[in-house]
PDB file of C-alpha atoms in Angstrom:
ATOM      1  CA  ASP A 271       7.387 -10.760  10.322  1.00 95.00           C
ATOM      2  CA  ILE A 272       8.426  -6.894  11.510  1.00 97.00           C
ATOM      3  CA  VAL A 273       5.648  -5.623  13.511  1.00 97.00           C
ATOM      4  CA  VAL A 274       5.217  -2.141  13.202  1.00 98.00           C
ATOM      5  CA  THR A 275       3.694   0.228  15.682  1.00 98.00           C
ATOM      6  CA  GLN A 276       2.444   3.738  14.769  1.00 98.00           C
ATOM      7  CA  SER A 277       1.543   6.605  18.070  1.00 97.00           C
ATOM      8  CA  PRO A 278      -0.622   8.260  17.777  1.00 98.00           C
ATOM      9  CA  LEU A 279      -3.593   5.839  16.150  1.00 98.00           C
ATOM     10  CA  SER A 280      -5.513   9.369  17.256  1.00 98.00           C
ATOM     11  CA  LEU A 281      -4.285  13.570  15.557  1.00 98.00           C
ATOM     12  CA  PRO A 282      -7.041  16.149  16.432  1.00 98.00           C
ATOM     13  CA  VAL A 283      -4.814  19.191  14.924  1.00 98.00           C
ATOM     14  CA  THR A 284      -5.882  23.037  14.965  1.00 97.00           C
ATOM     15  CA  PRO A 285      -4.953  23.896  10.661  1.00 97.00           C
ATOM     16  CA  GLY A 286      -1.591  25.435  11.067  1.00 98.00           C
ATOM     17  CA  GLU A 287      -0.177  23.611  13.831  1.00 98.00           C
ATOM     18  CA  PRO A 288       1.956  21.085  13.291  1.00 98.00           C
ATOM     19  CA  ALA A 289       2.233  17.956  13.288  1.00 98.00           C
ATOM     20  CA  SER A 290       4.478  13.762  13.984  1.00 98.00           C
ATOM     21  CA  ILE A 291       3.588  10.574  13.625  1.00 98.00           C
ATOM     22  CA  SER A 292       5.603   7.874  14.647  1.00 98.00           C
ATOM     23  CA  CYS A 293       6.161   4.441  13.492  1.00 98.00           C
ATOM     24  CA  ARG A 294       8.482   2.371  15.684  1.00 98.00           C
ATOM     25  CA  SER A 295       9.496  -0.885  13.845  1.00 98.00           C
ATOM     26  CA  SER A 296      10.356  -4.657  15.621  1.00 98.00           C
ATOM     27  CA  GLN A 297      13.636  -4.961  13.167  1.00 98.00           C
ATOM     28  CA  SER A 298      15.455  -2.583  11.580  1.00 98.00           C
ATOM     29  CA  LEU A 299      15.026  -1.331   8.470  1.00 97.00           C
ATOM     30  CA  LEU A 300      18.155  -0.393   6.806  1.00 96.00           C
ATOM     31  CA  TYR A 301      18.089  -2.636   3.939  1.00 94.00           C
ATOM     32  CA  SER A 302      22.329  -3.395   1.689  1.00 91.00           C
ATOM     33  CA  ASN A 303      21.759  -0.304   0.279  1.00 93.00           C
ATOM     34  CA  GLY A 304      21.502   1.950   2.501  1.00 94.00           C
ATOM     35  CA  TYR A 305      17.999   2.703   2.333  1.00 96.00           C
ATOM     36  CA  ASN A 306      15.919   2.294   4.861  1.00 97.00           C
ATOM     37  CA  TYR A 307      12.855   0.424   3.670  1.00 97.00           C
ATOM     38  CA  LEU A 308      10.071   3.271   4.910  1.00 98.00           C
ATOM     39  CA  ASP A 309       7.421   4.364   3.007  1.00 98.00           C
ATOM     40  CA  TRP A 310       4.397   7.153   4.326  1.00 98.00           C
ATOM     41  CA  TYR A 311       0.951   6.667   2.845  1.00 98.00           C
ATOM     42  CA  LEU A 312      -2.220   8.630   4.003  1.00 98.00           C
ATOM     43  CA  GLN A 313      -5.457   7.389   2.990  1.00 98.00           C
ATOM     44  CA  LYS A 314      -8.489  10.985   2.829  1.00 98.00           C
ATOM     45  CA  PRO A 315     -12.173   9.725   2.767  1.00 96.00           C
ATOM     46  CA  GLY A 316     -12.998   7.413   0.797  1.00 95.00           C
ATOM     47  CA  GLN A 317     -10.195   7.288  -1.652  1.00 97.00           C
ATOM     48  CA  SER A 318      -7.026   4.418  -2.140  1.00 98.00           C
ATOM     49  CA  PRO A 319      -3.701   4.833  -0.093  1.00 98.00           C
ATOM     50  CA  GLN A 320      -1.532   7.151  -2.056  1.00 98.00           C
ATOM     51  CA  LEU A 321       1.900   7.869  -1.847  1.00 98.00           C
ATOM     52  CA  LEU A 322       3.331  10.457   0.911  1.00 98.00           C
ATOM     53  CA  ILE A 323       7.187   9.524   1.120  1.00 98.00           C
ATOM     54  CA  TYR A 324       9.751   6.892   0.212  1.00 98.00           C
ATOM     55  CA  LEU A 325      12.144   5.379   1.835  1.00 97.00           C
ATOM     56  CA  GLY A 326      11.844   7.611   4.679  1.00 97.00           C
ATOM     57  CA  SER A 327      12.922  10.727   3.748  1.00 98.00           C
ATOM     58  CA  ASN A 328      11.845  10.874  -0.250  1.00 97.00           C
ATOM     59  CA  ARG A 329       8.547  12.943  -1.104  1.00 98.00           C
ATOM     60  CA  ALA A 330       6.716  11.479  -4.037  1.00 97.00           C
ATOM     61  CA  SER A 331       6.354  13.351  -6.691  1.00 96.00           C
ATOM     62  CA  GLY A 332       3.739  15.977  -5.834  1.00 96.00           C
ATOM     63  CA  VAL A 333       3.892  15.493  -2.825  1.00 98.00           C
ATOM     64  CA  PRO A 334       3.989  19.768  -1.134  1.00 98.00           C
ATOM     65  CA  VAL A 335       6.790  20.672   0.627  1.00 98.00           C
ATOM     66  CA  ARG A 336       5.051  20.825   4.310  1.00 98.00           C
ATOM     67  CA  PHE A 337       5.103  16.515   4.106  1.00 98.00           C
ATOM     68  CA  SER A 338       8.618  15.109   5.095  1.00 98.00           C
ATOM     69  CA  GLY A 339      10.033  12.151   6.212  1.00 98.00           C
ATOM     70  CA  SER A 340      12.898  11.382   8.616  1.00 98.00           C
ATOM     71  CA  GLY A 341      14.659   8.669  11.063  1.00 98.00           C
ATOM     72  CA  SER A 342      17.199   5.336  10.140  1.00 97.00           C
ATOM     73  CA  GLY A 343      16.595   1.534  11.237  1.00 97.00           C
ATOM     74  CA  THR A 344      13.837   1.140  13.319  1.00 98.00           C
ATOM     75  CA  ASP A 345      12.722   4.529  14.404  1.00 98.00           C
ATOM     76  CA  PHE A 346      10.461   7.136  11.826  1.00 98.00           C
ATOM     77  CA  THR A 347       8.940  10.853  12.112  1.00 98.00           C
ATOM     78  CA  LEU A 348       6.829  11.512   9.618  1.00 98.00           C
ATOM     79  CA  LYS A 349       6.085  15.057  10.054  1.00 98.00           C
ATOM     80  CA  ILE A 350       3.525  17.718   8.354  1.00 98.00           C
ATOM     81  CA  SER A 351       4.785  21.783   9.092  1.00 98.00           C
ATOM     82  CA  ARG A 352       1.671  23.640   9.104  1.00 98.00           C
ATOM     83  CA  VAL A 353      -1.482  21.370   8.643  1.00 98.00           C
ATOM     84  CA  GLU A 354      -4.065  21.689   6.072  1.00 98.00           C
ATOM     85  CA  ALA A 355      -7.908  20.680   6.263  1.00 97.00           C
ATOM     86  CA  GLU A 356      -6.394  18.272   2.914  1.00 97.00           C
ATOM     87  CA  ASP A 357      -4.707  17.110   5.150  1.00 98.00           C
ATOM     88  CA  VAL A 358      -7.306  14.915   6.729  1.00 98.00           C
ATOM     89  CA  GLY A 359      -7.490  11.001   6.738  1.00 98.00           C
ATOM     90  CA  ILE A 360      -5.748   8.051   7.770  1.00 98.00           C
ATOM     91  CA  TYR A 361      -1.965   7.415   7.616  1.00 98.00           C
ATOM     92  CA  TYR A 362       0.441   4.812   7.281  1.00 98.00           C
ATOM     93  CA  CYS A 363       3.856   3.649   7.768  1.00 98.00           C
ATOM     94  CA  ILE A 364       5.570  -0.097   6.001  1.00 98.00           C
ATOM     95  CA  GLN A 365       8.119  -1.309   6.556  1.00 98.00           C
ATOM     96  CA  THR A 366       9.987  -2.999   2.843  1.00 97.00           C
ATOM     97  CA  VAL A 367      12.767  -4.578   3.716  1.00 96.00           C
ATOM     98  CA  GLN A 368      11.067  -8.137   4.275  1.00 96.00           C
ATOM     99  CA  THR A 369       7.960  -9.594   2.866  1.00 96.00           C
ATOM    100  CA  PRO A 370       5.322  -9.871   4.249  1.00 97.00           C
ATOM    101  CA  PHE A 371       5.598  -6.227   3.494  1.00 98.00           C
ATOM    102  CA  ILE A 372       2.962  -4.323   6.718  1.00 98.00           C
ATOM    103  CA  PHE A 373       1.126  -2.007   7.159  1.00 98.00           C
ATOM    104  CA  GLY A 374       1.430   0.388  10.776  1.00 98.00           C
ATOM    105  CA  GLN A 375      -2.355   0.777  11.980  1.00 98.00           C
ATOM    106  CA  GLY A 376      -2.924   3.933  10.956  1.00 98.00           C
ATOM    107  CA  THR A 377      -3.349   7.605  12.299  1.00 98.00           C
ATOM    108  CA  ARG A 378      -6.080   9.737  11.604  1.00 98.00           C
ATOM    109  CA  LEU A 379      -5.688  14.011  11.837  1.00 98.00           C
ATOM    110  CA  GLU A 380      -8.638  15.091  12.426  1.00 98.00           C
ATOM    111  CA  ILE A 381      -9.461  18.861  11.963  1.00 96.00           C
ATOM    112  CA  LYS A 382     -10.124  20.705  15.159  1.00 93.00           C
TER     113      LYS A 382
ATOM    114  CA  GLN B 244      -1.221   9.647 -17.395  1.00 95.00           C
ATOM    115  CA  VAL B 245      -0.375   6.887 -15.264  1.00 97.00           C
ATOM    116  CA  HIS B 246      -4.617   4.644 -15.118  1.00 98.00           C
ATOM    117  CA  LEU B 247      -4.523   1.697 -13.593  1.00 98.00           C
ATOM    118  CA  VAL B 248      -8.354   0.726 -14.015  1.00 98.00           C
ATOM    119  CA  GLN B 249      -9.965  -2.215 -11.562  1.00 98.00           C
ATOM    120  CA  SER B 250     -13.118  -4.392 -12.852  1.00 97.00           C
ATOM    121  CA  GLY B 251     -16.080  -4.121 -10.713  1.00 97.00           C
ATOM    122  CA  ALA B 252     -17.663  -4.574  -7.255  1.00 98.00           C
ATOM    123  CA  GLU B 253     -18.906  -8.912  -7.027  1.00 97.00           C
ATOM    124  CA  VAL B 254     -20.355 -10.637  -4.166  1.00 97.00           C
ATOM    125  CA  GLU B 255     -19.297 -13.605  -3.447  1.00 97.00           C
ATOM    126  CA  ARG B 256     -20.400 -17.072  -2.331  1.00 97.00           C
ATOM    127  CA  PRO B 257     -17.831 -18.659   0.536  1.00 98.00           C
ATOM    128  CA  GLY B 258     -15.933 -21.156  -0.783  1.00 97.00           C
ATOM    129  CA  ALA B 259     -15.687 -19.265  -4.355  1.00 98.00           C
ATOM    130  CA  SER B 260     -13.252 -17.768  -6.302  1.00 98.00           C
ATOM    131  CA  LEU B 261     -12.466 -13.721  -7.005  1.00 97.00           C
ATOM    132  CA  LYS B 262     -11.107 -12.314 -10.345  1.00 98.00           C
ATOM    133  CA  VAL B 263     -10.603  -8.934  -9.906  1.00 98.00           C
ATOM    134  CA  PHE B 264      -8.789  -7.602 -13.212  1.00 98.00           C
ATOM    135  CA  CYS B 265      -6.043  -4.249 -13.294  1.00 98.00           C
ATOM    136  CA  LYS B 266      -5.826  -2.454 -16.439  1.00 98.00           C
ATOM    137  CA  ALA B 267      -2.906  -0.265 -16.764  1.00 98.00           C
ATOM    138  CA  SER B 268      -2.482   2.227 -19.135  1.00 98.00           C
ATOM    139  CA  GLY B 269       0.431   5.441 -19.271  1.00 97.00           C
ATOM    140  CA  PHE B 270       3.477   3.694 -18.545  1.00 97.00           C
ATOM    141  CA  THR B 271       5.071   0.370 -20.114  1.00 97.00           C
ATOM    142  CA  PHE B 272       3.747  -1.973 -18.464  1.00 97.00           C
ATOM    143  CA  THR B 273       6.596  -4.826 -19.098  1.00 97.00           C
ATOM    144  CA  ASN B 274       9.045  -2.317 -16.690  1.00 95.00           C
ATOM    145  CA  TYR B 275       7.036  -2.062 -13.599  1.00 96.00           C
ATOM    146  CA  PHE B 276       5.556  -5.030 -10.665  1.00 97.00           C
ATOM    147  CA  ILE B 277       2.228  -4.133  -9.755  1.00 98.00           C
ATOM    148  CA  HIS B 278       1.085  -5.805  -6.415  1.00 98.00           C
ATOM    149  CA  TRP B 279      -1.875  -6.123  -4.022  1.00 98.00           C
ATOM    150  CA  VAL B 280      -3.067  -5.362  -1.427  1.00 98.00           C
ATOM    151  CA  ARG B 281      -6.823  -5.998   0.538  1.00 98.00           C
ATOM    152  CA  GLN B 282      -7.957  -3.628   3.964  1.00 98.00           C
ATOM    153  CA  ALA B 283     -11.187  -4.508   5.771  1.00 98.00           C
ATOM    154  CA  PRO B 284     -13.398  -2.359   7.107  1.00 96.00           C
ATOM    155  CA  GLY B 285     -11.265  -0.976   8.951  1.00 95.00           C
ATOM    156  CA  GLN B 286      -8.984  -2.075   9.108  1.00 97.00           C
ATOM    157  CA  ARG B 287      -4.950  -1.040   7.966  1.00 98.00           C
ATOM    158  CA  PRO B 288      -3.803  -2.105   4.530  1.00 98.00           C
ATOM    159  CA  GLU B 289      -2.251  -5.358   4.017  1.00 98.00           C
ATOM    160  CA  TRP B 290       0.422  -6.441   1.256  1.00 98.00           C
ATOM    161  CA  MET B 291      -1.056  -9.939  -0.424  1.00 98.00           C
ATOM    162  CA  GLY B 292       1.846  -9.816  -3.554  1.00 98.00           C
ATOM    163  CA  TRP B 293       3.213  -8.557  -6.045  1.00 98.00           C
ATOM    164  CA  ILE B 294       3.973 -10.107 -10.414  1.00 98.00           C
ATOM    165  CA  HIS B 295       6.372  -8.178 -11.881  1.00 97.00           C
ATOM    166  CA  VAL B 296       5.460  -7.905 -15.553  1.00 97.00           C
ATOM    167  CA  GLY B 297       7.907  -7.561 -17.456  1.00 95.00           C
ATOM    168  CA  ASN B 298       8.901 -12.134 -16.439  1.00 96.00           C
ATOM    169  CA  GLY B 299       6.321 -13.020 -14.461  1.00 96.00           C
ATOM    170  CA  ASP B 300       7.516 -13.375 -11.185  1.00 97.00           C
ATOM    171  CA  THR B 301       4.642 -13.083  -8.239  1.00 98.00           C
ATOM    172  CA  LYS B 302       5.528 -13.061  -4.448  1.00 98.00           C
ATOM    173  CA  TYR B 303       3.610 -14.277  -3.124  1.00 98.00           C
ATOM    174  CA  SER B 304       2.716 -13.308   1.271  1.00 98.00           C
ATOM    175  CA  GLN B 305       2.600 -16.892   3.102  1.00 97.00           C
ATOM    176  CA  LYS B 306      -0.796 -15.419   4.344  1.00 97.00           C
ATOM    177  CA  PHE B 307      -2.838 -15.790   0.728  1.00 96.00           C
ATOM    178  CA  GLN B 308       0.029 -18.898  -0.151  1.00 92.00           C
ATOM    179  CA  GLY B 309      -2.405 -21.423  -1.812  1.00 95.00           C
ATOM    180  CA  ARG B 310      -5.171 -19.773  -2.282  1.00 97.00           C
ATOM    181  CA  ILE B 311      -3.024 -16.369  -4.249  1.00 98.00           C
ATOM    182  CA  ILE B 312      -2.622 -16.225  -8.089  1.00 98.00           C
ATOM    183  CA  LEU B 313      -1.138 -13.868  -9.750  1.00 98.00           C
ATOM    184  CA  THR B 314      -1.306 -13.430 -13.034  1.00 98.00           C
ATOM    185  CA  ARG B 315      -0.594 -10.411 -16.820  1.00 98.00           C
ATOM    186  CA  ASP B 316      -1.467 -10.402 -19.970  1.00 98.00           C
ATOM    187  CA  THR B 317       1.551  -7.855 -22.154  1.00 97.00           C
ATOM    188  CA  SER B 318      -1.105  -7.303 -24.159  1.00 97.00           C
ATOM    189  CA  ALA B 319      -3.911  -6.331 -22.859  1.00 98.00           C
ATOM    190  CA  THR B 320      -1.864  -4.948 -20.462  1.00 98.00           C
ATOM    191  CA  THR B 321      -4.501  -5.964 -17.832  1.00 98.00           C
ATOM    192  CA  ALA B 322      -2.986  -7.869 -13.820  1.00 98.00           C
ATOM    193  CA  HIS B 323      -5.152 -10.308 -12.722  1.00 98.00           C
ATOM    194  CA  MET B 324      -5.611 -11.319  -8.986  1.00 98.00           C
ATOM    195  CA  GLN B 325      -6.620 -15.176  -8.210  1.00 98.00           C
ATOM    196  CA  LEU B 326      -8.763 -15.799  -4.255  1.00 98.00           C
ATOM    197  CA  SER B 327      -9.633 -19.439  -4.028  1.00 98.00           C
ATOM    198  CA  SER B 328     -11.867 -21.192  -0.519  1.00 97.00           C
ATOM    199  CA  LEU B 329     -13.447 -17.162  -0.158  1.00 98.00           C
ATOM    200  CA  THR B 330     -14.443 -16.327   3.280  1.00 97.00           C
ATOM    201  CA  SER B 331     -16.120 -14.531   4.845  1.00 97.00           C
ATOM    202  CA  GLU B 332     -12.738 -12.132   6.491  1.00 97.00           C
ATOM    203  CA  ASP B 333     -11.606 -12.025   2.812  1.00 98.00           C
ATOM    204  CA  THR B 334     -14.831  -9.053   2.716  1.00 98.00           C
ATOM    205  CA  GLY B 335     -13.249  -6.208   1.991  1.00 98.00           C
ATOM    206  CA  THR B 336     -11.029  -3.312  -0.788  1.00 98.00           C
ATOM    207  CA  TYR B 337      -8.699  -4.812  -2.929  1.00 98.00           C
ATOM    208  CA  TYR B 338      -5.774  -2.700  -4.550  1.00 98.00           C
ATOM    209  CA  CYS B 339      -3.618  -3.450  -7.257  1.00 98.00           C
ATOM    210  CA  ALA B 340      -1.124  -1.078  -7.538  1.00 98.00           C
ATOM    211  CA  ARG B 341       2.683   0.148  -9.586  1.00 97.00           C
ATOM    212  CA  GLY B 342       5.796  -0.262  -8.013  1.00 95.00           C
ATOM    213  CA  LEU B 343       9.846  -0.445  -8.847  1.00 90.00           C
ATOM    214  CA  GLY B 344      12.285  -3.431  -7.627  1.00 86.00           C
ATOM    215  CA  ALA B 345      14.169  -3.441  -4.158  1.00 85.00           C
ATOM    216  CA  VAL B 346      16.610  -1.489  -6.089  1.00 85.00           C
ATOM    217  CA  SER B 347      14.737   1.342  -5.868  1.00 88.00           C
ATOM    218  CA  GLY B 348      12.211   0.691  -3.223  1.00 88.00           C
ATOM    219  CA  TRP B 349       9.156  -1.274  -2.614  1.00 94.00           C
ATOM    220  CA  HIS B 350       6.350   1.760  -2.797  1.00 96.00           C
ATOM    221  CA  PHE B 351       3.217   2.625  -4.335  1.00 97.00           C
ATOM    222  CA  ASP B 352       3.564   5.230  -6.782  1.00 96.00           C
ATOM    223  CA  ASN B 353       0.358   4.694  -8.419  1.00 97.00           C
ATOM    224  CA  TRP B 354      -3.187   2.517  -6.778  1.00 98.00           C
ATOM    225  CA  GLY B 355      -6.130   1.159  -9.026  1.00 98.00           C
ATOM    226  CA  GLN B 356      -9.399   2.489  -7.191  1.00 98.00           C
ATOM    227  CA  GLY B 357     -10.031  -0.428  -5.665  1.00 98.00           C
ATOM    228  CA  THR B 358     -12.679  -3.743  -5.873  1.00 98.00           C
ATOM    229  CA  HIS B 359     -15.336  -3.451  -2.851  1.00 98.00           C
ATOM    230  CA  VAL B 360     -15.688  -7.126  -2.351  1.00 98.00           C
ATOM    231  CA  THR B 361     -18.106  -8.827  -0.491  1.00 98.00           C
ATOM    232  CA  VAL B 362     -18.459 -12.783   1.245  1.00 98.00           C
ATOM    233  CA  SER B 363     -21.677 -13.625   2.329  1.00 96.00           C
ATOM    234  CA  SER B 364     -23.505 -17.101   1.867  1.00 93.00           C
TER     235      SER B 364
END
């Protein structure tokens, strides 16, 4: 199975400041169609996960433009340009290039 | 508006079987895959498998192979997940989620509200 590793595991951020989360995989997530099969989800407290970014860099419908995804192969980053209070929760990346689809350990973002 | 509404919380005995359903509305059910993801308390989510609603094809995580059965009832726009031989390690929240296929990416764009399952004697 592909191993997916996130860092940091905890991320305290002051509102208005940027934030960045790293996701690394043990194998390339580049699919034969040229897309990276790496997605990002946010799980707010007490809620189901919600899709933020798919195929490495595509914002899902309704996701604010302050969220962006980048990277290729085995190294990916989720960036929040200016953190807001509503962004608290646990951020997960997931590889979907092969089954079983594997989530990272999660990064807990909290407001300072 | 897309909705996935799951069945209610369950308490099961070790060795029993669990069945959770996921009622879909607001989209063409047969055009999608339904994935099942579970999350043990305080743990990362864990993908269990998918079913292609249109043709009934399934793909299971090897971890659950032999214990999991995914089915769907297209007339009722409902997907079902059955998990047998339960142990305490199966305690957690089970989610259904909608997705497209490999070409579009396997991301899950809508999720059910989750079904809390407790396995305890």
